[in-house]
GROMACS .gro file of C-alpha atoms in nm:
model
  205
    1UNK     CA    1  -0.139  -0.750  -2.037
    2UNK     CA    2   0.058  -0.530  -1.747
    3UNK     CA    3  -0.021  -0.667  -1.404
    4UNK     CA    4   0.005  -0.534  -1.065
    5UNK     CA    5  -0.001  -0.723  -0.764
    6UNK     CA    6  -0.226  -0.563  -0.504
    7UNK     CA    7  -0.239  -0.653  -0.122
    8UNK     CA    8  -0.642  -0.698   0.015
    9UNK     CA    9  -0.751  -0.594   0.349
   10UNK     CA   10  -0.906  -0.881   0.560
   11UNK     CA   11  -1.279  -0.859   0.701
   12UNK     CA   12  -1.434  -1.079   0.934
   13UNK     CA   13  -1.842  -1.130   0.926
   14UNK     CA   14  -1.923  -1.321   1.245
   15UNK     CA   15  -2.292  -1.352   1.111
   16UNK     CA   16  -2.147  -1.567   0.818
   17UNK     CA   17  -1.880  -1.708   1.029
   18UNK     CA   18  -1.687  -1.543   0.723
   19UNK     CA   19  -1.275  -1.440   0.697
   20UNK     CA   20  -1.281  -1.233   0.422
   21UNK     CA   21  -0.987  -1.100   0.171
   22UNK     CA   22  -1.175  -0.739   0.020
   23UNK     CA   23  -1.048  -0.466  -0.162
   24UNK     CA   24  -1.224  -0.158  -0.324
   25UNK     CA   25  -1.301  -0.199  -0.692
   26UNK     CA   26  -1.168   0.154  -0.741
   27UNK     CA   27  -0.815   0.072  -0.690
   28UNK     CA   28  -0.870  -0.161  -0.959
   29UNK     CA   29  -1.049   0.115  -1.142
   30UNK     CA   30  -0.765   0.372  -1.103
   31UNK     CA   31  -0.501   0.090  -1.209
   32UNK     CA   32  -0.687   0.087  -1.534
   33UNK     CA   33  -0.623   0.470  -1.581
   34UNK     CA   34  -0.230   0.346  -1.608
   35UNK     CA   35  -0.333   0.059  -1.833
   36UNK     CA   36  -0.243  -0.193  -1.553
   37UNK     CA   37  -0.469  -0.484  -1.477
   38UNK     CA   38  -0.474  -0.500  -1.078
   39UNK     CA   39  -0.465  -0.871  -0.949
   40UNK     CA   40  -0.556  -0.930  -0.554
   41UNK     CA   41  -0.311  -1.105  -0.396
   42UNK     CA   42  -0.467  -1.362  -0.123
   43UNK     CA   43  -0.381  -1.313   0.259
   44UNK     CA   44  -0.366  -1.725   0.299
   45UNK     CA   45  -0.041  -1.800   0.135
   46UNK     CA   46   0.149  -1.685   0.424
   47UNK     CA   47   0.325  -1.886   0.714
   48UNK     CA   48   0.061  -1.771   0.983
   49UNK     CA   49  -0.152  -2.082   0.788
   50UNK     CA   50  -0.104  -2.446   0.827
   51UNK     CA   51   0.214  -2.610   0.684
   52UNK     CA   52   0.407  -2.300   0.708
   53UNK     CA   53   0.727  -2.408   0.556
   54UNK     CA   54   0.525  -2.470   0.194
   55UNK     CA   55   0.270  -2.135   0.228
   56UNK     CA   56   0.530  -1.888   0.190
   57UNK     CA   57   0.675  -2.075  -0.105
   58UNK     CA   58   0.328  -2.067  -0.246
   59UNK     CA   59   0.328  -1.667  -0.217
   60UNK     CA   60   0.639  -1.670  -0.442
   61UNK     CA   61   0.551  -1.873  -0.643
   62UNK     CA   62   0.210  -1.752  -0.760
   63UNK     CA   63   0.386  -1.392  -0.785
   64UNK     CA   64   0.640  -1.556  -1.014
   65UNK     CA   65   0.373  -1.705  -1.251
   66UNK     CA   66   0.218  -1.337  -1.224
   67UNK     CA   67   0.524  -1.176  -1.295
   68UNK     CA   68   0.374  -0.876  -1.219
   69UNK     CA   69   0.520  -0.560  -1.330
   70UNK     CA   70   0.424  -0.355  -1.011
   71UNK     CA   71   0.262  -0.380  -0.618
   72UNK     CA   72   0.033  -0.206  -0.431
   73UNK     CA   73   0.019  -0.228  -0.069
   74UNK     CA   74  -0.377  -0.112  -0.040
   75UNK     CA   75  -0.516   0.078   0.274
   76UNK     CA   76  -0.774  -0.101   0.553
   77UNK     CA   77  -0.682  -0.244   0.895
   78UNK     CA   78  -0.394  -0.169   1.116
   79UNK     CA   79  -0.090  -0.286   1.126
   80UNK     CA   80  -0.107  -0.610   1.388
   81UNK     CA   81  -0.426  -0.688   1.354
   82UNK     CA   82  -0.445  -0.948   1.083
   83UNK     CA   83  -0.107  -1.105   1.125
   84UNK     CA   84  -0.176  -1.320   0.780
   85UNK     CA   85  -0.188  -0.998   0.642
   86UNK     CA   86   0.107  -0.842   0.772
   87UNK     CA   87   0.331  -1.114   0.675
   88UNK     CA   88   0.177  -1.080   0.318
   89UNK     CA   89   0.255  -0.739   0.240
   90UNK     CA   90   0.621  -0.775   0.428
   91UNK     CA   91   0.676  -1.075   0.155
   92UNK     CA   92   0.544  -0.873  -0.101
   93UNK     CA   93   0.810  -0.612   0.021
   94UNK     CA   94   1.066  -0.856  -0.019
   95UNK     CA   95   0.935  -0.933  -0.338
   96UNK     CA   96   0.945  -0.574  -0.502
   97UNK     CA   97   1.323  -0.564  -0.324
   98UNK     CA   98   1.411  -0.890  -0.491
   99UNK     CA   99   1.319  -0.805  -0.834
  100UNK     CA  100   1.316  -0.442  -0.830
  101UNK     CA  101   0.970  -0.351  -0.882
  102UNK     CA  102   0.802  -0.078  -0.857
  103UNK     CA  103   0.590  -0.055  -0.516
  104UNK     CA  104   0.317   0.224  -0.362
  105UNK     CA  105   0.216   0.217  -0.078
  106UNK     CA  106  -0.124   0.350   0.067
  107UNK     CA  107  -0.210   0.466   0.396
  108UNK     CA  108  -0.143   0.140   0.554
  109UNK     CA  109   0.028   0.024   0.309
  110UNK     CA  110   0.299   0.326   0.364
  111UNK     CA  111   0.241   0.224   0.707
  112UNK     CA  112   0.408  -0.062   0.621
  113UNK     CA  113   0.679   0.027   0.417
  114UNK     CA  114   0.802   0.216   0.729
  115UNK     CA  115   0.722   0.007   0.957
  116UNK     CA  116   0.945  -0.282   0.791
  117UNK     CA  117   1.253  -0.003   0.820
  118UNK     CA  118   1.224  -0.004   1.216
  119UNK     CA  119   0.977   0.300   1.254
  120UNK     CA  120   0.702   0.345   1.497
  121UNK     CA  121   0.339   0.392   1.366
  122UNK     CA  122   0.178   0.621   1.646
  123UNK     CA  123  -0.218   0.810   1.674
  124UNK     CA  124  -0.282   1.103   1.475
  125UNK     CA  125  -0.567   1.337   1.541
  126UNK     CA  126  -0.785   1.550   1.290
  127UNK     CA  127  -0.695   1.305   1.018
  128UNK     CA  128  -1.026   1.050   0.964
  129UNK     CA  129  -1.298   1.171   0.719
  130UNK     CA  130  -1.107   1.489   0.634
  131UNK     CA  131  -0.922   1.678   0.338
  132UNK     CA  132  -0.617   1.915   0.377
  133UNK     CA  133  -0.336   2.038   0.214
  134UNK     CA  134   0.049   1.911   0.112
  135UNK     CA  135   0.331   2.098   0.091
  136UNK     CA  136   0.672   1.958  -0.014
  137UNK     CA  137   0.762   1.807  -0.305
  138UNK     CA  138   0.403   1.697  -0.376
  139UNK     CA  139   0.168   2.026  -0.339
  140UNK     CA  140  -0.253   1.915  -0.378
  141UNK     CA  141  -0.548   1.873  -0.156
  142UNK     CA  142  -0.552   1.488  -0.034
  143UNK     CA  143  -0.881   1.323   0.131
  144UNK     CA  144  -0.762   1.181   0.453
  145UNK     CA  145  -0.935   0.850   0.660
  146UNK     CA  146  -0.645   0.735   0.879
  147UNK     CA  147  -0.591   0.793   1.242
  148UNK     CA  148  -0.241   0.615   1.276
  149UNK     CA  149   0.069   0.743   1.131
  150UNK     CA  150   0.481   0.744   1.100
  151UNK     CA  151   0.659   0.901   1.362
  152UNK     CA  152   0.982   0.928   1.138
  153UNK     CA  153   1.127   0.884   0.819
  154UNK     CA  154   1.262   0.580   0.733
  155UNK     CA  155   1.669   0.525   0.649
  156UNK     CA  156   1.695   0.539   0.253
  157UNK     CA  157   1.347   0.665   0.207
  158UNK     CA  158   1.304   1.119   0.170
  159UNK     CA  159   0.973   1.283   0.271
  160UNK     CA  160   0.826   1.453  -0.026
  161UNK     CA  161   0.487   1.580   0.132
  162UNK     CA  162   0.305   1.702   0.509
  163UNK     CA  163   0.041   1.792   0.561
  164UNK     CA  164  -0.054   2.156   0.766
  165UNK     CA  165   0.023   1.988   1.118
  166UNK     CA  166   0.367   1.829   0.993
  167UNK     CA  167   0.254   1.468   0.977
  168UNK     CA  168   0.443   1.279   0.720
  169UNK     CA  169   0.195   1.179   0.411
  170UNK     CA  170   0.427   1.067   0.159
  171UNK     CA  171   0.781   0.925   0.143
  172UNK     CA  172   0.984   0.863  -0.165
  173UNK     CA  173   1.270   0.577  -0.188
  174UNK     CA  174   1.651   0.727  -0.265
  175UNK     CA  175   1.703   0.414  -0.497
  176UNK     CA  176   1.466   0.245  -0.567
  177UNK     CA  177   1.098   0.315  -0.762
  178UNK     CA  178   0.940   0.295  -0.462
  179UNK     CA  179   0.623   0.589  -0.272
  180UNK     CA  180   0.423   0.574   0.028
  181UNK     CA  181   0.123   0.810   0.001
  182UNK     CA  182  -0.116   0.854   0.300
  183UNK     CA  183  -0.403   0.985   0.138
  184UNK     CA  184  -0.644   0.730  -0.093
  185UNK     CA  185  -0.608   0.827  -0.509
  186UNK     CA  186  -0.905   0.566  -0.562
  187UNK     CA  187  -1.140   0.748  -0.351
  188UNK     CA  188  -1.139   1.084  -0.597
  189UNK     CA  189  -1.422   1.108  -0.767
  190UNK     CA  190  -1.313   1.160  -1.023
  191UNK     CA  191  -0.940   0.999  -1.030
  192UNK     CA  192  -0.692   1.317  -0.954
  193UNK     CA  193  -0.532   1.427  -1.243
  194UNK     CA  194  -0.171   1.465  -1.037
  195UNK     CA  195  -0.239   1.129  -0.857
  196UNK     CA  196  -0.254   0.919  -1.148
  197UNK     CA  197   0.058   1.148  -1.336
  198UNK     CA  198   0.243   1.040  -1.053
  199UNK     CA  199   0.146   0.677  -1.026
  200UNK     CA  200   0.235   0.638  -1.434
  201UNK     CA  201   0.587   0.793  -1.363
  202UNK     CA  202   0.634   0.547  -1.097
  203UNK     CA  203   0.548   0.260  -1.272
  204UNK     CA  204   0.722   0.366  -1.595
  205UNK     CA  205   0.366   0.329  -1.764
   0.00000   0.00000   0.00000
């Protein structure tokens, strides 16, 4: 069994008095078009929680026992909001670095990937509940439901798609397997065709 670590989003439900770790059952879904097996990867093993010299430990560990053979940084929240969160995927970052996995990042989770290098995440307009075109290196129509976004391209990393107004919506690591894509491939219905080519090439599935 091939497994790929996936980072959740975190939801709070005030009428539960509820901190929740989610993440769409289609991104688990499309994993299974690769013939992956997507495990969530909890947003409490991280120092932001009590005893923070063991937590992080924890987070390396589990992924260890996992030894899984990819990670996804999913989409949901911003960047800053969820600090437990944030410290997550930057581990998981680490992680992917460390043993040379391969690692995709979506919306947020390219977000992130940038954002780790030093680069600003700044507003974009026209770019929530939307569709347009790529051009670049990667040439489709993309749904679209962020309204952040990089202002640069990160050292190391090459942009390999914009959309019509120039925004950056997918970056490719020079070394290492590594792709940030903006738009969301598990909310196609039905999975794009290019999407999941793409994702197998990057994961050597």
């Amino acid at each position: 069994m091939k497994l790929v670590a996936i980072s959740q989003r975190v939801e709070l439900k005030l009428a539960r008095a509820e901190k929740r770790d989610a993440l769409d059952q289609n991104l688990v879904r499309f994993l299974s078009e690769l013939g992956f097996v997507g495990v969530p990867i909890p947003n409490t093993l991280t120092a932001e929680s009590p005893g923070a010299e063991n937590v992080s430990f924890q987070l390396f560990q589990l992924l260890n026992t996992l030894k899984p053979k990819a990670i996804i940084l999913s989409g949901g929240n911003d960047i800053g909001e969820y600090l437990e969160r944030d410290l997550t995927e930057m581990a998981l970052i680490e992680y992917a670095e460390a043993q040379k996995l391969p690692l995709l990042g979506i919306c947020r989770g390219m977000q992130m990937m940038c954002h780790r290098e030093g680069i600003s995440i700044e507003p974009v307009e026209g770019h929530v509940g939307t569709r347009h075109l790529l051009s670049g290196e990667i040439r489709q129509e993309v749904n679209s439901y962020h309204d952040n976004g990089v202002s640069a391209c990160p050292k190391n990393y090459k942009i390999i798609a914009v959309s019509e107004d120039s925004k950056i919506e997918a970056i490719r690591h020079c070394s290492l397997s590594w792709e940030g894509w903006m738009w969301h491939p598990e909310r196609e219905t039905p999975f794009n065709g290019s999407d999941i080519e793409r994702a197998r090439a990057l994961f050597n599935s």
